[in-house]
Coordinates of C-alpha atoms and ligand atoms in Angstrom, one line a residue:
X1 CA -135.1 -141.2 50.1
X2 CA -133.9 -142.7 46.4
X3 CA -136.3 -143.0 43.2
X4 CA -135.6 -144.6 40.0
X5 CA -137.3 -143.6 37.0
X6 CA -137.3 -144.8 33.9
X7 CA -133.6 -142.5 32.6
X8 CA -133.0 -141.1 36.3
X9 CA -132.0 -141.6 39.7
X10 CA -133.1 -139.2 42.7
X11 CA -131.0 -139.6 45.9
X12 CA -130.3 -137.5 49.1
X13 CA -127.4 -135.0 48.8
X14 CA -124.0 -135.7 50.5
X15 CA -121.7 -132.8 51.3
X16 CA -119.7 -134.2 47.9
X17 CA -123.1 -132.6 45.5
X18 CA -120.8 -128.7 46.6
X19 CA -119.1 -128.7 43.3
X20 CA -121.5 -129.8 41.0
X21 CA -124.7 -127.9 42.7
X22 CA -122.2 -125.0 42.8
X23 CA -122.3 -125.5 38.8
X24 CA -125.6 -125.1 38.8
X25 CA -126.6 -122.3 41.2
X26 CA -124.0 -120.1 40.1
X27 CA -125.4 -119.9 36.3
X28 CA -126.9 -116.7 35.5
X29 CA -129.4 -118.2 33.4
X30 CA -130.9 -120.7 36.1
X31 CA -130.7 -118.2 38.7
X32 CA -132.9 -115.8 36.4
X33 CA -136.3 -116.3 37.4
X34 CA -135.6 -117.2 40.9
X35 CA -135.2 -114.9 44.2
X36 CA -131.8 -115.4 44.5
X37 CA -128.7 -113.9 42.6
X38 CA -126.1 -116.9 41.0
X39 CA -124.8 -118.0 44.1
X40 CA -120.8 -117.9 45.7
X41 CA -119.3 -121.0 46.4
X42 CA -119.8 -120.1 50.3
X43 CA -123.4 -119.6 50.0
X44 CA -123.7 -123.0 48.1
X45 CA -121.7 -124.6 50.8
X46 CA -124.5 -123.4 52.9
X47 CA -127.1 -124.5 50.9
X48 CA -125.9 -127.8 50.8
X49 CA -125.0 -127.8 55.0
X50 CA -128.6 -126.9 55.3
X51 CA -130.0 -129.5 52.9
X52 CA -128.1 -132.3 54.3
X53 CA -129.4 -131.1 58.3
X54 CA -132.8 -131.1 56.8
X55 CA -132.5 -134.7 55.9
X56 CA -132.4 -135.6 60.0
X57 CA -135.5 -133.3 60.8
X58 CA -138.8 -135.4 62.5
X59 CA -141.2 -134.7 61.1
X60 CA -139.5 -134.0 57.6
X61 CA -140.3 -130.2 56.3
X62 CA -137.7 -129.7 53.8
X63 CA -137.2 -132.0 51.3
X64 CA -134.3 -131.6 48.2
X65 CA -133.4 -134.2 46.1
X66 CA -129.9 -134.2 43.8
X67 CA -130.8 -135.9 40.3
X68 CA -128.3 -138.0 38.0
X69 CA -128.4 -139.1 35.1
X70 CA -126.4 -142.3 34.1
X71 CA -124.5 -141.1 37.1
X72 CA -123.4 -137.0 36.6
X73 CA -125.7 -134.2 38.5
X74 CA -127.9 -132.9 36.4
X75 CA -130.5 -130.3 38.7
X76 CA -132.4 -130.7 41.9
X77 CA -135.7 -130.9 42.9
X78 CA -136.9 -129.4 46.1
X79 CA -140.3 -128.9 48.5
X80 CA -141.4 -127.1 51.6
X81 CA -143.8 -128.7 53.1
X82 CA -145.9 -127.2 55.7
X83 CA -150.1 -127.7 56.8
X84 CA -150.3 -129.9 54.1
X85 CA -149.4 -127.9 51.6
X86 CA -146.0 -128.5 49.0
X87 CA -144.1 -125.7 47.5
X88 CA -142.3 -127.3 44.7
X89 CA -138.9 -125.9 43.3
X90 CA -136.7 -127.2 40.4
X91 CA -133.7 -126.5 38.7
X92 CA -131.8 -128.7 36.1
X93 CA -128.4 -127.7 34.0
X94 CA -128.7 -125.9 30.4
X95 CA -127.5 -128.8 28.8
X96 CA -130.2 -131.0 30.6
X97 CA -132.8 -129.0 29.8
X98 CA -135.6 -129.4 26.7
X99 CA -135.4 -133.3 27.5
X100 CA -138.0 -134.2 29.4
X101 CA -135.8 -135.2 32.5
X102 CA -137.3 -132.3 34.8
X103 CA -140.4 -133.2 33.9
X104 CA -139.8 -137.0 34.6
X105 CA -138.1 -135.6 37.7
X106 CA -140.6 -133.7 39.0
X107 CA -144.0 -136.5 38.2
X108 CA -142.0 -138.9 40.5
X109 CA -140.9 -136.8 43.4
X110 CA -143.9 -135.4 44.0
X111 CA -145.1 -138.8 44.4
X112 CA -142.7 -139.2 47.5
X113 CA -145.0 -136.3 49.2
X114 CA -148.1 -137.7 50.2
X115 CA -151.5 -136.6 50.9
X116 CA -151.0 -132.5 50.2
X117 CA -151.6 -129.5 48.1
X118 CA -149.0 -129.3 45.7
X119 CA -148.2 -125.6 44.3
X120 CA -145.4 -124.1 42.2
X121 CA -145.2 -120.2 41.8
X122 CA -143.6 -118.7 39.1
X123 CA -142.8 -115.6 37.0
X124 CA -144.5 -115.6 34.1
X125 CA -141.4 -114.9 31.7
X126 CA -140.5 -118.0 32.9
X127 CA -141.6 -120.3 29.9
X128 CA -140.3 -123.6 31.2
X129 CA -141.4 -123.5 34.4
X130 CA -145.4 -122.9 33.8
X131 CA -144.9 -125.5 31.0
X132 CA -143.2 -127.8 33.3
X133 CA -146.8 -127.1 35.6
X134 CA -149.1 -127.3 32.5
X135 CA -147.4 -130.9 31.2
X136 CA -147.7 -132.1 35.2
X137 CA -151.5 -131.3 34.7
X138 CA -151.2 -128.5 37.5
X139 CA -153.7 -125.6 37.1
X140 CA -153.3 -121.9 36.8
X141 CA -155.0 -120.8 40.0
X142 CA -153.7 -117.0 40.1
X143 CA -151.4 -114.5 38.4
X144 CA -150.5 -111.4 40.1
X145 CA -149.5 -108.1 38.5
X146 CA -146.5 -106.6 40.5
X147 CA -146.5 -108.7 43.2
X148 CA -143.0 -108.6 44.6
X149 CA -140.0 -106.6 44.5
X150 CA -137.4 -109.0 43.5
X151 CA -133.5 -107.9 42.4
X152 CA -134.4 -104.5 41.4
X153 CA -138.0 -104.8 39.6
X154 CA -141.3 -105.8 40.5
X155 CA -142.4 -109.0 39.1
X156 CA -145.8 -110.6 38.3
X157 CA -146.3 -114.0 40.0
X158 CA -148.1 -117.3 38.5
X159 CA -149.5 -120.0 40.8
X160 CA -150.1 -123.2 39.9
X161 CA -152.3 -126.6 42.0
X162 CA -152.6 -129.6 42.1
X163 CA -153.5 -132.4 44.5
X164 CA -150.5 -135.0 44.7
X165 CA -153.0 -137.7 44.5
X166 CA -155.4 -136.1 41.2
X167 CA -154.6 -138.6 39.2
X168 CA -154.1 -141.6 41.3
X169 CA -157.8 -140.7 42.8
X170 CA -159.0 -140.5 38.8
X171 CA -158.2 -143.5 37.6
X172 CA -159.3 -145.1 40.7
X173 CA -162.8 -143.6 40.3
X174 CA -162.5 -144.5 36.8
X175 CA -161.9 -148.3 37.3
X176 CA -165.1 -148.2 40.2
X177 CA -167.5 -146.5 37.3
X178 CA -167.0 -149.2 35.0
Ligands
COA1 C1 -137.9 -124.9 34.7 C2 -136.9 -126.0 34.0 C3 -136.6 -127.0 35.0 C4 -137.7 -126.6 32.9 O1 -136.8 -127.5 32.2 P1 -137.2 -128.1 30.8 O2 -136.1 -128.8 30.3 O3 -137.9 -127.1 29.9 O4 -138.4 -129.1 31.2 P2 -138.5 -130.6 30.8 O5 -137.3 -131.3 31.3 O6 -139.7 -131.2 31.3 O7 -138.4 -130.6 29.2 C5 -139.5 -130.3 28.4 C6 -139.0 -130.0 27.1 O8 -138.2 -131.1 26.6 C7 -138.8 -131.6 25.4 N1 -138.5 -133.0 25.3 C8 -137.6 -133.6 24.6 N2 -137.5 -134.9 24.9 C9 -138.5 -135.2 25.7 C10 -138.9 -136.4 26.4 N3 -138.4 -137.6 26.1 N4 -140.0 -136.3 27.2 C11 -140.6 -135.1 27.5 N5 -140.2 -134.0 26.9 C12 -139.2 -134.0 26.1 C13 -140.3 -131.2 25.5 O9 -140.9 -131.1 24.2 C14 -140.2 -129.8 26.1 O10 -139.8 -128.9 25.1 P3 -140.5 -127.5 25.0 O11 -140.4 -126.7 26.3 O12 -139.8 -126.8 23.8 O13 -141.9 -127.7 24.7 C15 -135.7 -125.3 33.5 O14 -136.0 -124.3 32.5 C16 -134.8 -124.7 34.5 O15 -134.0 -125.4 35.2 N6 -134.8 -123.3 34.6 C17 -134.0 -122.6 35.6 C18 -134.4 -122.8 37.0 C19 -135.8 -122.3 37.2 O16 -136.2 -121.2 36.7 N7 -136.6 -123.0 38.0 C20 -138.0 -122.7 38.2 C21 -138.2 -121.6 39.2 S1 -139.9 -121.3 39.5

């Protein structure tokens, strides 16, 4: 799997993505709003081993993406895809973020998953990630007060839809009504 977008390039991760994923999972501030605690190098190593294994699987259930730009890692992009539903994940470096490249990221991969359900869940506190669903015209289809214990505090929970091919199907019923 590769994309090209206009200021990106998506491609498959190779066991060579360690160091610079490693950068990224092990930030405190990326790992904030997510289930997992900044990671060790040995449990990024296993990450990646388990990414890279996915890759071979028939059909295809996991799906992770590294993304570049002008060539250096800058975040991933990830889905779990399972009775035709998508659960999305992303994560980008500090310095990438607040420039539109998740967003540009996420539009095009999401693309690459066919005829399903796409859905991102979230913790409200985190800003970017329900604006990241809001600019990708997802909508708010639950929040949930206290709905899992996660690192030592319950956390409400925000769910966002969308059908991979919304707009695709719009503008094709647009064109037919006029
Ligand atoms: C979630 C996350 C990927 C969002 O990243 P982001 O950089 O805010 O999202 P985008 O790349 O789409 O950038 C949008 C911002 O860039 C700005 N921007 C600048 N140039 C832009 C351009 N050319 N095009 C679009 N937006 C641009 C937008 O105005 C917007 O700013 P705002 O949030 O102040 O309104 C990021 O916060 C992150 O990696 N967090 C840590 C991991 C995480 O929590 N993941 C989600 C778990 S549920």
């Amino acid at each position: 799997m590769h994309i090209q977008t206009p200021r990106l390039e998506l491609r498959e991760y190779t066991l060579d993505d360690i160091p610079p994923l490693h950068v990224l999972l092990s930030t405190p501030s990326v790992a904030r709003y997510q289930t997992w605690e900044p990671r060790t190098l040995a449990q990024t190593e296993a990450v990646v081993q388990e990414i890279v294994e996915n890759q071979d699987s028939m059909p295809r259930k996991h799906f992770e993406l590294a993304v570049t730009h002008n060539g250096t890692f800058i975040g991933s992009v990830g889905a779990k895809v399972k009775n035709r539903q998508a659960s999305l994940w992303y994560s980008f470096m500090p310095a990438s973020q607040g420039k539109g490249f998740a967003t540009e990221a996420v539009a095009a991969f999401i693309l690459l998953l066919g005829d399903v359900t796409l859905e991102i869940e979230c913790d409200p506190r985190n800003t970017g990630s329900w604006k990241l669903a809001e600019r990708l015209g997802f909508t708010k289809v639950r929040f949930t007060e206290k709905d899992f214990e996660c690192k030592g505090e319950w956390v409400d929970s925000l769910v966002y839809q969308k059908y991979a091919f919304q707009d695709g199907l719009q503008t094709i019923m647009e064109e037919a009504d006029s």
